[in-house]
Structures are given as structure tokens and as C-alpha cells.
Amino acid sequence: MFDRALKILILSPEMVPFAKTGGLADVAGSLPKALATLQNGNDVLHDVRVAIPRYKQIEEASYLMDFPVRIAGRNATAVIRTRAIEAQYQGVHRNLPVYMVDNYHYFYRDGMYMFPDEAERFGFFCRAVLEMLPRLNWQPDLIHCNDWQTGLVPLLLKTVYQSDPLFKHIATVFTIHNLQYQGNFPHEDLELLGLDEEFFTPGRIEFYGTVSFMKAGIVYADVINTVSRTYAREIQTQELGERMDGILRMRANDLYGIVNGINYHEFNPKTDQRIYRNFDHNDIGGKKDNKYALQKEMGLPVRDVPVIGLISRLVDQKGLDIILEIINDLTQAELQLVVLGSGDPRYEKLFGQLRGRFPQKVGAFIAFNAILAQRIYAGSDMFLMPSRFEPCGLGQLISMRYGTVPIVRSTGGLADTVHDFNPATGSGNGFAFEPYTGEALLSTVQRALKLYREDPGQWEKLVRRVMELDYSWARSGVEYLQLFQEALRKHAGVKTMTA
Ligand code: ADP
């Protein structure tokens, strides 16, 4: 695909194993490794590096350099530290640098986000990353920005740095992981970001009276990307566009969608030390031992009933209201429901009470617990994800890897990765419905239960099929490289915008 090695810089506000609040951290931890080890048959290995803020929780990192960065009308010191991550995929073994932008005032705090000076903190991060490049003597071909915290980088490159020979050839891709989180700030923040008033127009970064980092990324990046094809279409509609649909429709020709992968080494039922018993697609009997052990751990009767797992942030997005709407009908059926989640206190209370209401049927654990999560993925027969919207979704991908059949609402990445089972042809890899109603969810769960109960042979085939699907980063990594190529082409062809 490429006859030369590309220099790629990935920017993210969070990254596994250093700092994580959500799925973006998993992407930022895995994608660079996949990109750096893809060879495409011509021995070209790309030069892939990552930059993130250095939060308080990241303990060790080696000092590399420091320099002043202009922000809020003064000079703040950016200290750049580094850590290496090991990429070991597909027979290739390499170390990749991660640059960590450090500043005591901005990042040495308890927690990563939700501070009153977010615009200043991430404005500083964006400027520091660009100022670092000439000092590293390294000029990337492309910068891949992720989510609003990195949105100023495409803007700065296309305007403030546009005529600088060290920067003007750098193409940008801006990936939206969840359009709901936009980074919108008061008009006054424009000045502390060092941007002139002329940026404050609807064609630039003014957004309903605020300064929007997300909009900066959307308006100025060469290519906009999101984490599934269906979500890329959906965010252009008023319903799911979070008021950005107009600007996204204007950029429809530059808007793409690539489904995330999952880390097939970390999520491997054959080797995962967190689950009760290892198994693979040739030995799915191992799932039963995991089920019985899970039932025991959750205090449920240990017996051969279908177990439905739910692992989720407990927030409106995840379709929890329609689950609660049908909970009485659901618990009438021959099944057990195992819930692991944390988030909105209202949902924490409602789901926490289910155990007391249905002690024979529901096991609920209100917490964030990565070990128990794996045990639920491995020990359940079905996995519930009736999201109201879902940019990509990792839960359904992990569940399939562990032979747990997903039951999903067809939206965003769920629509792209789970196709409804057809009993006539035996095609499909899960159970899917469209209307966002309790009724549609209930009848879909009932279809799944019916197949499980009445046709164990078909069910087993389905379990094997979902385990054999490939949702690894090797696959998505190739698509990202194609997207980067597209961004380079567009950047070369596009006349530079003026601010
Ligand atoms: P989102 O990023 O919107 O939360 P995803 O499905 O993309 O949704 O990713 C969620 C990830 O977080 C999955 O890996 C899931 O297993 C994990 N997760 C969610 N809630 C919990 C929890 N309470 N305990 C452990 N892991 C969780």
C-alpha cells in the first residue's frame, strides 16, 4: 500500500496503560502498535509515535526537553517526558515512543478532566505538541487527532502555522469517538487560546455562542473519521448530530468511519488468566464451567439456564431505561441476568435494587471491576447492549471473542458488527432490533432464548461463529493506513485555507 515509511503522530487525551476513562484509551493504546507492525508485504515499517498529557497518575517518565508555550497571555513551561511502549504483533517486535506533555499547574491534579480551565489545559497541550516537533527534529507526515481535546491542532496547522515549511506538509485526521463530548467554552476563552476574534464565526469555531474544540477539529482537519460507518452516517442527522450535523453534512465528502478493533492478546479466552477456565472455539464446553463459577460468585442458583450479561457505564446512552421497562417480563422468563456497571447514581440505585427484588434471577455488582468483567464475558451465554446510540462499542466485540452472543440495538457500531440471526438460513452473528422500545428489546431477547432452548445445535454453531470473527486491530489498522493515505492526498490537493 505504501512504498515508503510514513511518520505518524497520534494525539490522544488518554491511553492504555497510562491513563484511562473510556474506550478511547484502549484505541490509543492498541492502534499505534498495530500501525507500527503492519508490513503490507514490502518490508515498510511505519514510524509511529504518540503524544498524551502527563497526568499525576503517570509515575515514571524520562525527561527529554522543556520549552515555553504561549497560553493565557503568558509563557508556560512544557516539559516533555517519554516512555516507550512495546509493539509485538505479527512477528514484528518494536519499541514506540510516547511523548508526555507535562506541566505541573495543568496536569498535576487528582483526575484527568472536568476542571474549570479545560480550554486552557488542552489549548496548552495542543500548542505544546506542535512546538515540540521542530525541537525533536522530527516532522510527521500526518497527525491523527482524537476527540475534542486535540481539536485545536488541525486549526493551528491550517492557520497559525500554515506558512511555516516545517509544518505546512503535515496532514491531519480528526477522529470523533463520541460526538456528545464537544469541548465548548465561553467566548472569552478565545483570547487565552491566543486566537483572534476573526475565528469566532459560524464557518470557523463559533458554536452557538461558544468556542468549540470539537468544531475546530471538524472544520480544519483534512479528513474526519469516526469509529464506525453507521455512526459516520448517523451524526449527519439531526437526531444524533448533537447540533454538529450541519457542519458534518458540509464535510460529508471528507467524513469516514472505521470500526475499532480489540486487543486479541489481552482478550483471548484461551490464555486469559482472569476467567475461571480457559477455552477456545474448539472447546466451547469450557464456557459452561465459566457459567457455573460465575453463578456461584454472583450468588445465583447454579444451574443450566441461559445467563445474560450486561457490562456498562450506567448512563442514558446505554439503553438502560428500556431494560428497566421490561424487567418484570424479563425476569418471568427462564434466565439469569448478571449486571456489572457504574455511573449515574439514579441507575446505580435502580440496578442495585434488582438483586433484592429478584434474588433467584438477577446478580448485580455496582462497581468498575475489570476482572469480574472478563468473568461475565466468559460465563454468559448472551450479552445485552440495547444502546440508544453507540459510536462503536467494545462490549459486543469482547463478548463475541468469548463466545457470548450479543443482543443489540442496531445503531452505530453495533449495526456494523452485529447482524441479526436468521433462523431460515442460519446467517447472522447475534440478535438485533431497531425501534428504541422495551417491546422490541423483549421480543428480541425472547428470540434468542427460543433458539438457545429449542435448537442447541444451531446455538452451538452460532457461538463458534462469533468466536471466529476477526475484530482485531490487524484488520482495522489496515483501514486506518488507507485513511491516512487519503488524508495525505487531500492535504496535497487542497489549497491552504486562510483564517
Ligand atoms: P463506552 O466507551 O461508551 O463506555 P464501549 O463499549 O466502547 O463503551 O467500552 C466500554 C468498555 O469498558 C468495555 O471494555 C467494557 O468491558 C468496559 N466496562 C464498562 N463498564 C465496566 C465496569 N463497570 N467494570 C469493568 N469494565 C467495564
Coordinates of C-alpha atoms and ligand atoms in Angstrom, one line a residue:
M1 CA 0.0 0.0 0.0
F2 CA 2.9 2.4 0.7
D3 CA 6.3 2.3 -0.8
R4 CA 7.8 4.5 1.9
A5 CA 7.6 4.5 5.7
L6 CA 5.1 7.1 7.0
K7 CA 5.8 9.2 10.0
I8 CA 2.7 9.2 12.1
L9 CA 1.9 11.1 15.3
I10 CA -1.1 10.0 17.3
L11 CA -2.6 12.5 19.8
S12 CA -4.9 11.5 22.5
P13 CA -6.0 12.8 25.9
E14 CA -5.8 9.2 27.3
M15 CA -4.1 6.0 26.5
V16 CA -3.8 2.5 27.9
P17 CA -1.7 1.6 30.0
F18 CA -1.0 5.1 31.3
A19 CA -4.4 6.8 31.8
K20 CA -7.9 5.6 31.0
T21 CA -11.5 6.7 31.5
G22 CA -13.1 5.1 28.4
G23 CA -12.8 3.2 25.2
L24 CA -10.6 5.9 23.6
A25 CA -7.8 4.9 25.9
D26 CA -8.0 1.3 24.5
V27 CA -7.9 2.6 20.9
A28 CA -4.9 4.9 21.7
G29 CA -3.1 2.0 23.3
S30 CA -3.7 -0.5 20.6
L31 CA -3.8 1.3 17.3
P32 CA -0.2 2.6 17.3
K33 CA 1.1 -0.9 17.9
A34 CA -1.0 -2.3 15.0
L35 CA 0.2 0.5 12.7
A36 CA 3.8 0.1 13.6
T37 CA 3.8 -3.6 12.9
L38 CA 1.8 -3.8 9.6
Q39 CA 4.1 -4.6 6.8
N40 CA 2.0 -4.9 3.6
G41 CA 4.4 -7.3 2.1
N42 CA 7.1 -4.8 1.2
D43 CA 9.0 -4.6 4.4
V44 CA 8.0 -1.0 5.1
L45 CA 7.6 -0.3 8.8
H46 CA 5.9 3.0 9.7
D47 CA 7.4 5.4 12.3
V48 CA 4.5 5.7 14.8
R49 CA 4.7 7.8 17.9
V50 CA 2.1 9.0 20.4
A51 CA 1.6 12.1 22.5
I52 CA -0.6 12.4 25.6
P53 CA -0.7 14.8 28.6
R54 CA 1.4 13.6 31.6
Y55 CA -1.2 13.3 34.3
K56 CA -0.4 12.9 38.0
Q57 CA -1.1 9.2 38.0
I58 CA 1.6 8.5 35.4
E59 CA 4.5 7.9 37.7
E60 CA 7.6 7.4 35.7
A61 CA 8.7 9.1 32.6
S62 CA 12.1 10.3 31.4
Y63 CA 12.9 13.9 30.9
L64 CA 13.5 14.9 27.3
M65 CA 13.3 18.6 26.9
D66 CA 11.4 21.8 28.0
F67 CA 10.4 25.0 26.3
P68 CA 8.0 27.9 26.7
V69 CA 4.5 27.8 25.3
R70 CA 2.4 30.9 24.9
I71 CA -1.0 30.5 26.6
A72 CA -3.4 32.8 28.5
G73 CA -1.2 35.7 27.7
R74 CA 2.0 34.3 29.3
N75 CA 4.6 31.7 28.8
A76 CA 4.0 28.3 30.5
T77 CA 6.7 25.7 30.5
A78 CA 6.1 22.5 28.6
V79 CA 8.2 19.7 29.9
I80 CA 8.4 16.8 27.5
R81 CA 9.0 13.3 29.0
T82 CA 9.0 10.0 27.3
R83 CA 8.1 6.4 27.9
A84 CA 8.4 3.5 25.4
I85 CA 5.7 1.0 24.6
E86 CA 6.4 -2.4 23.1
A87 CA 4.6 -3.4 19.9
Q88 CA 4.7 -7.1 19.4
Y89 CA 2.4 -8.2 16.7
Q90 CA 2.5 -10.2 13.5
G91 CA 6.1 -11.4 14.1
V92 CA 7.5 -7.9 14.5
H93 CA 8.9 -6.5 17.7
R94 CA 9.5 -2.8 18.2
N95 CA 9.5 0.0 20.8
L96 CA 7.5 3.1 20.1
P97 CA 8.0 6.4 21.9
V98 CA 5.2 8.1 23.8
Y99 CA 5.7 11.8 24.4
M100 CA 4.1 13.1 27.6
V101 CA 3.4 16.8 27.8
D102 CA 4.0 17.8 31.4
N103 CA 3.1 21.0 33.2
Y104 CA 2.7 20.9 37.0
H105 CA -0.1 23.5 37.0
Y106 CA -2.2 22.0 34.3
F107 CA -1.8 18.3 34.8
Y108 CA -0.6 17.5 38.3
R109 CA -4.2 17.1 39.7
D110 CA -6.4 14.4 41.0
G111 CA -8.4 13.3 38.0
M112 CA -8.0 13.9 34.3
Y113 CA -10.9 16.0 33.2
M114 CA -13.8 18.2 34.3
F115 CA -11.8 21.1 35.6
P116 CA -12.9 24.8 35.2
D117 CA -9.9 25.6 33.0
E118 CA -10.2 22.8 30.4
A119 CA -9.9 25.1 27.4
E120 CA -6.6 26.4 28.8
R121 CA -5.3 22.9 29.7
F122 CA -5.9 21.4 26.3
G123 CA -5.1 24.5 24.4
F124 CA -1.7 24.3 26.1
F125 CA -1.4 20.6 25.2
C126 CA -2.2 21.2 21.5
R127 CA 0.3 24.1 21.2
A128 CA 3.0 22.2 23.2
V129 CA 2.8 19.2 20.9
L130 CA 3.3 21.3 17.8
E131 CA 6.1 23.3 19.4
M132 CA 7.8 20.0 20.3
L133 CA 8.2 18.8 16.7
P134 CA 11.0 21.1 15.4
R135 CA 12.8 20.6 18.7
L136 CA 12.6 16.8 18.2
N137 CA 13.8 17.4 14.7
W138 CA 11.0 15.1 13.6
Q139 CA 8.4 16.1 11.0
P140 CA 5.4 13.8 10.9
D141 CA 3.6 13.2 7.6
L142 CA 0.4 13.0 9.4
I143 CA -1.1 13.8 12.8
H144 CA -4.0 11.7 13.9
C145 CA -6.1 13.7 16.5
N146 CA -8.6 12.0 18.7
D147 CA -11.6 13.8 20.3
W148 CA -12.1 17.4 21.2
Q149 CA -9.1 17.7 23.5
T150 CA -6.9 17.6 20.3
G151 CA -9.2 19.6 18.1
L152 CA -7.1 22.8 18.0
V153 CA -4.2 21.0 16.3
P154 CA -5.8 20.9 12.8
L155 CA -6.9 24.6 13.2
L156 CA -3.4 25.7 14.3
L157 CA -1.8 23.8 11.4
K158 CA -4.1 25.3 8.8
T159 CA -3.9 28.9 10.1
V160 CA -1.2 30.0 12.6
Y161 CA 1.5 27.5 11.2
Q162 CA 0.3 27.4 7.6
S163 CA 3.2 29.1 6.0
D164 CA 5.9 27.5 8.1
P165 CA 7.8 25.0 6.0
L166 CA 8.3 22.7 9.0
F167 CA 4.5 22.3 9.4
K168 CA 2.8 23.0 6.1
H169 CA 3.1 19.5 4.7
I170 CA 1.6 17.8 7.8
A171 CA -1.8 16.3 7.0
T172 CA -4.4 15.8 9.7
V173 CA -7.1 13.2 10.6
F174 CA -9.6 14.1 13.3
T175 CA -11.4 11.0 14.8
I176 CA -14.6 11.5 16.8
H177 CA -15.1 8.8 19.4
N178 CA -18.2 10.3 20.9
L179 CA -19.8 13.4 19.4
Q180 CA -21.6 14.1 22.7
Y181 CA -18.5 15.4 24.4
Q182 CA -17.6 18.5 22.4
G183 CA -15.3 20.8 24.5
N184 CA -17.4 24.0 24.2
F185 CA -16.2 27.0 26.2
P186 CA -17.1 30.7 26.8
H187 CA -16.3 33.2 24.1
E188 CA -13.7 34.8 26.4
D189 CA -11.6 31.7 26.2
L190 CA -10.7 32.6 22.6
E191 CA -8.3 35.2 23.8
L192 CA -6.5 33.0 26.2
L193 CA -6.0 30.4 23.4
G194 CA -4.2 33.1 21.6
L195 CA -6.8 33.2 18.7
D196 CA -8.1 36.4 17.1
E197 CA -11.7 37.4 17.1
E198 CA -11.9 36.5 13.4
F199 CA -12.0 32.8 14.4
F200 CA -15.3 33.4 16.1
T201 CA -17.7 32.9 13.2
P202 CA -20.1 30.1 12.3
G203 CA -17.8 29.0 9.5
R204 CA -14.9 28.6 11.9
I205 CA -15.1 27.7 15.6
E206 CA -18.1 29.7 16.9
F207 CA -20.7 27.2 18.0
Y208 CA -24.0 28.6 19.4
G209 CA -22.1 31.4 21.1
T210 CA -19.3 29.2 22.4
V211 CA -15.8 28.3 21.3
S212 CA -15.8 24.7 20.3
F213 CA -12.7 22.5 20.2
M214 CA -14.7 19.7 18.5
K215 CA -15.8 22.1 15.8
A216 CA -12.2 23.2 15.3
G217 CA -11.3 19.6 14.5
I218 CA -14.2 19.1 12.2
V219 CA -13.7 22.3 10.3
Y220 CA -10.0 22.2 9.8
A221 CA -8.9 18.6 9.6
D222 CA -8.1 17.2 6.1
V223 CA -10.1 14.1 6.9
I224 CA -12.7 13.5 9.6
N225 CA -13.2 10.0 10.9
T226 CA -15.4 8.3 13.4
V227 CA -15.5 4.8 14.9
S228 CA -18.0 3.1 12.6
R229 CA -19.5 3.6 9.2
T230 CA -23.1 3.8 10.5
Y231 CA -22.2 6.3 13.2
A232 CA -20.5 8.4 10.5
R233 CA -23.9 8.5 8.7
E234 CA -25.9 9.0 11.9
I235 CA -24.0 12.0 13.1
Q236 CA -25.1 13.8 9.9
T237 CA -28.7 13.6 11.1
Q238 CA -30.5 16.0 13.4
E239 CA -31.4 13.1 15.7
L240 CA -27.8 12.0 16.5
G241 CA -25.8 15.0 15.2
E242 CA -25.6 16.8 18.7
R243 CA -26.1 20.1 16.8
M244 CA -22.9 19.4 14.8
D245 CA -24.9 17.7 12.0
G246 CA -25.0 20.8 9.7
I247 CA -21.2 21.2 9.7
L248 CA -20.7 17.5 9.4
R249 CA -23.0 17.4 6.3
M250 CA -21.0 20.2 4.8
R251 CA -17.9 18.0 5.2
A252 CA -19.6 14.7 4.1
N253 CA -17.1 14.1 1.4
D254 CA -14.3 14.0 3.9
L255 CA -16.1 12.0 6.6
Y256 CA -15.2 8.3 7.1
G257 CA -15.9 5.6 9.6
I258 CA -13.6 2.7 10.8
V259 CA -14.7 0.2 13.4
N260 CA -12.4 -0.2 16.4
G261 CA -10.6 -3.4 16.9
I262 CA -9.9 -5.0 20.3
N263 CA -6.6 -6.3 21.5
Y264 CA -6.6 -10.0 20.6
H265 CA -3.7 -10.8 23.0
E266 CA -5.4 -9.2 26.0
F267 CA -8.8 -10.6 25.2
N268 CA -8.2 -14.2 24.5
P269 CA -10.3 -16.9 26.2
K270 CA -7.5 -19.4 25.6
T271 CA -5.0 -17.6 27.8
D272 CA -6.9 -15.0 29.8
Q273 CA -5.9 -15.5 33.5
R274 CA -8.8 -13.6 34.8
I275 CA -11.5 -16.1 33.8
Y276 CA -12.3 -19.3 35.7
R277 CA -11.4 -21.8 33.0
N278 CA -9.7 -21.2 29.6
F279 CA -11.4 -22.4 26.4
D280 CA -11.5 -21.7 22.7
H281 CA -13.8 -22.3 19.7
N282 CA -12.8 -26.0 19.6
D283 CA -13.8 -26.5 23.2
I284 CA -16.8 -24.3 23.9
G285 CA -17.8 -26.8 26.7
G286 CA -15.4 -24.7 28.8
K287 CA -17.9 -21.9 28.7
K288 CA -20.2 -24.0 30.9
D289 CA -17.7 -24.2 33.7
N290 CA -17.3 -20.4 33.5
K291 CA -21.0 -20.0 33.7
Y292 CA -21.4 -22.2 36.8
A293 CA -18.5 -20.4 38.6
L294 CA -20.0 -17.0 37.7
Q295 CA -23.4 -18.0 39.1
K296 CA -21.7 -19.1 42.3
E297 CA -19.7 -15.8 42.5
M298 CA -22.8 -13.8 41.9
G299 CA -24.9 -15.7 44.5
L300 CA -27.3 -17.1 41.9
P301 CA -28.6 -20.7 41.7
V302 CA -26.0 -22.8 39.9
R303 CA -27.8 -24.5 37.0
D304 CA -28.0 -24.7 33.3
V305 CA -30.2 -21.7 32.4
P306 CA -29.3 -19.0 29.9
V307 CA -27.2 -16.3 31.5
I308 CA -27.5 -12.8 30.0
G309 CA -24.6 -10.4 30.9
L310 CA -24.7 -6.6 31.0
I311 CA -21.4 -4.7 31.5
S312 CA -21.8 -1.0 31.0
R313 CA -21.3 2.6 32.1
L314 CA -24.7 3.3 33.7
V315 CA -25.7 6.3 31.6
D316 CA -28.7 7.2 29.4
Q317 CA -26.8 6.4 26.2
K318 CA -26.7 2.7 27.0
G319 CA -30.4 1.9 26.8
L320 CA -30.9 1.2 30.5
D321 CA -34.4 2.7 30.6
I322 CA -35.8 0.1 28.2
I323 CA -34.2 -2.7 30.2
L324 CA -35.9 -1.4 33.4
E325 CA -39.1 -1.0 31.5
I326 CA -39.3 -4.8 30.7
I327 CA -37.6 -6.1 33.9
N328 CA -40.7 -7.8 35.2
D329 CA -41.3 -9.6 31.9
L330 CA -37.7 -10.4 31.6
T331 CA -37.4 -12.0 35.0
Q332 CA -40.5 -14.1 34.3
A333 CA -38.5 -15.9 31.7
E334 CA -36.2 -18.9 32.3
L335 CA -32.9 -16.9 32.5
Q336 CA -30.5 -15.2 34.8
L337 CA -29.3 -11.6 34.4
V338 CA -25.8 -10.6 35.6
V339 CA -25.1 -6.8 35.7
L340 CA -21.8 -5.0 36.2
G341 CA -21.8 -1.2 36.0
S342 CA -21.2 2.1 37.5
G343 CA -22.1 5.7 36.6
D344 CA -25.3 7.8 37.1
P345 CA -26.4 7.4 40.7
R346 CA -30.0 7.1 39.6
Y347 CA -29.2 4.0 37.6
E348 CA -26.8 2.7 40.2
K349 CA -29.7 2.7 42.7
L350 CA -32.2 1.1 40.3
F351 CA -29.9 -1.7 39.2
G352 CA -28.5 -2.2 42.7
Q353 CA -32.1 -2.9 43.9
L354 CA -32.7 -5.6 41.3
R355 CA -30.8 -8.2 43.3
G356 CA -33.1 -7.8 46.3
R357 CA -36.2 -7.8 44.1
F358 CA -35.3 -10.9 42.1
P359 CA -32.7 -12.8 44.1
Q360 CA -33.1 -16.0 42.1
K361 CA -32.8 -14.2 38.8
V362 CA -30.5 -11.1 39.0
G363 CA -26.9 -10.7 40.2
A364 CA -25.8 -7.1 40.2
F365 CA -22.5 -5.6 41.0
I366 CA -22.3 -1.8 41.1
A367 CA -18.6 -1.0 40.5
F368 CA -15.9 -0.8 37.9
N369 CA -14.2 -4.2 38.0
A370 CA -12.0 -5.4 35.1
I371 CA -11.6 -8.9 36.4
L372 CA -15.3 -9.5 37.1
A373 CA -16.0 -8.0 33.6
Q374 CA -13.9 -10.8 32.0
R375 CA -15.6 -13.4 34.0
I376 CA -19.0 -12.2 32.9
Y377 CA -17.9 -12.0 29.2
A378 CA -16.7 -15.6 29.5
G379 CA -19.5 -17.1 31.7
S380 CA -22.6 -15.5 30.0
D381 CA -24.5 -17.0 27.1
M382 CA -25.8 -13.7 25.8
F383 CA -24.6 -10.1 26.1
L384 CA -27.1 -7.2 26.3
M385 CA -26.3 -3.8 24.6
P386 CA -29.5 -2.0 23.7
S387 CA -27.8 1.4 23.3
R388 CA -29.8 4.5 22.3
F389 CA -26.7 5.4 20.3
E390 CA -23.3 3.7 20.1
P391 CA -20.3 5.2 18.2
C392 CA -18.5 1.8 18.0
G393 CA -18.9 -0.2 21.2
L394 CA -16.3 -2.6 22.5
G395 CA -18.5 -4.7 24.7
Q396 CA -20.1 -6.6 21.8
L397 CA -16.7 -7.2 20.3
I398 CA -15.2 -8.6 23.5
S399 CA -18.3 -10.7 24.2
M400 CA -18.1 -12.3 20.8
R401 CA -14.4 -13.1 21.3
Y402 CA -15.6 -15.1 24.4
G403 CA -18.4 -16.9 22.6
T404 CA -21.1 -14.8 24.1
V405 CA -23.9 -13.9 21.6
P406 CA -24.7 -10.2 21.5
I407 CA -28.2 -8.9 21.7
V408 CA -28.1 -5.3 20.5
R409 CA -30.0 -2.3 19.2
S410 CA -28.9 -1.7 15.6
T411 CA -27.2 1.7 15.9
G412 CA -23.7 3.0 15.1
G413 CA -21.0 0.4 15.5
L414 CA -23.5 -2.2 16.9
A415 CA -25.2 -2.1 13.5
D416 CA -21.9 -2.6 11.7
T417 CA -20.7 -5.5 13.8
V418 CA -23.8 -7.5 14.8
H419 CA -26.1 -8.9 12.1
D420 CA -29.4 -10.4 13.1
F421 CA -29.7 -14.2 13.2
N422 CA -31.9 -15.6 10.5
P423 CA -33.3 -19.0 11.5
A424 CA -34.2 -19.9 7.9
T425 CA -30.7 -19.5 6.6
G426 CA -28.6 -19.7 9.8
S427 CA -26.9 -16.5 8.9
G428 CA -26.0 -13.7 11.3
N429 CA -23.9 -13.3 14.5
G430 CA -26.3 -12.1 17.1
F431 CA -29.8 -10.7 17.7
A432 CA -30.6 -7.1 16.7
F433 CA -33.6 -4.8 16.7
E434 CA -34.3 -1.2 15.7
P435 CA -37.1 0.6 17.4
Y436 CA -35.9 2.0 20.7
T437 CA -38.7 0.4 22.8
G438 CA -38.9 -2.1 25.6
E439 CA -41.2 -4.2 23.5
A440 CA -38.7 -4.6 20.6
L441 CA -36.0 -5.4 23.1
L442 CA -38.1 -8.0 24.9
S443 CA -39.2 -9.8 21.7
T444 CA -35.5 -9.9 20.6
V445 CA -34.4 -11.4 23.9
Q446 CA -37.2 -14.0 23.5
R447 CA -36.0 -14.9 20.0
A448 CA -32.5 -15.5 21.4
L449 CA -33.9 -17.6 24.3
K450 CA -36.0 -19.7 21.9
L451 CA -33.0 -20.6 19.8
Y452 CA -31.0 -21.4 22.9
R453 CA -33.7 -23.6 24.3
E454 CA -35.1 -25.3 21.1
D455 CA -32.1 -25.8 18.9
P456 CA -28.9 -26.4 20.9
G457 CA -27.1 -27.5 17.7
Q458 CA -27.7 -24.1 15.9
W459 CA -26.9 -22.3 19.1
E460 CA -23.5 -24.0 19.3
K461 CA -22.8 -23.2 15.7
L462 CA -23.6 -19.6 16.4
V463 CA -21.3 -19.5 19.4
R464 CA -18.5 -20.9 17.3
R465 CA -19.1 -18.5 14.5
V466 CA -19.0 -15.4 16.7
M467 CA -15.7 -16.6 18.2
E468 CA -14.2 -17.0 14.8
L469 CA -14.9 -13.5 13.6
D470 CA -12.0 -11.1 13.3
Y471 CA -12.4 -7.8 15.1
S472 CA -8.7 -7.5 15.9
W473 CA -6.6 -4.3 15.3
A474 CA -4.8 -6.0 12.5
R475 CA -7.9 -5.6 10.4
S476 CA -8.8 -2.0 11.5
G477 CA -5.1 -1.0 11.3
V478 CA -5.1 -1.6 7.5
E479 CA -8.2 0.6 7.1
Y480 CA -6.5 3.3 9.1
L481 CA -3.5 3.3 6.8
Q482 CA -5.8 3.6 3.8
L483 CA -7.5 6.5 5.5
F484 CA -4.1 8.2 6.2
Q485 CA -3.2 7.8 2.6
E486 CA -6.5 9.5 1.7
A487 CA -5.7 12.4 4.1
L488 CA -2.2 12.8 2.6
R489 CA -3.8 13.0 -0.9
K490 CA -6.4 15.5 0.2
H491 CA -3.8 17.6 2.0
A492 CA -1.6 17.8 -1.1
G493 CA -4.5 18.7 -3.3
V494 CA -6.2 21.2 -1.0
K495 CA -5.3 24.8 -1.2
T496 CA -4.5 26.1 2.3
M497 CA -7.4 27.8 4.0
T498 CA -6.8 31.2 5.3
A499 CA -8.0 32.3 8.7
Ligands
ADP1 P1 -18.0 3.3 26.3 O1 -16.7 3.6 25.8 O2 -19.2 4.2 25.8 O3 -18.1 3.1 27.8 P2 -17.6 0.7 25.0 O4 -18.4 -0.5 24.8 O5 -16.9 1.3 23.8 O6 -18.4 1.8 25.8 O7 -16.4 0.4 26.0 C1 -16.7 0.0 27.4 C2 -15.5 -0.7 27.9 O8 -15.5 -0.5 29.3 C3 -15.6 -2.2 27.7 O9 -14.3 -2.7 27.6 C4 -16.3 -2.7 29.0 O10 -16.0 -4.1 29.2 C5 -15.7 -1.8 30.0 N1 -16.6 -1.5 31.1 C6 -17.7 -0.8 31.2 N2 -18.2 -0.8 32.4 C7 -17.4 -1.5 33.2 C8 -17.4 -1.9 34.6 N3 -18.3 -1.5 35.4 N4 -16.4 -2.7 35.0 C9 -15.4 -3.1 34.2 N5 -15.4 -2.8 32.9 C10 -16.3 -2.0 32.4

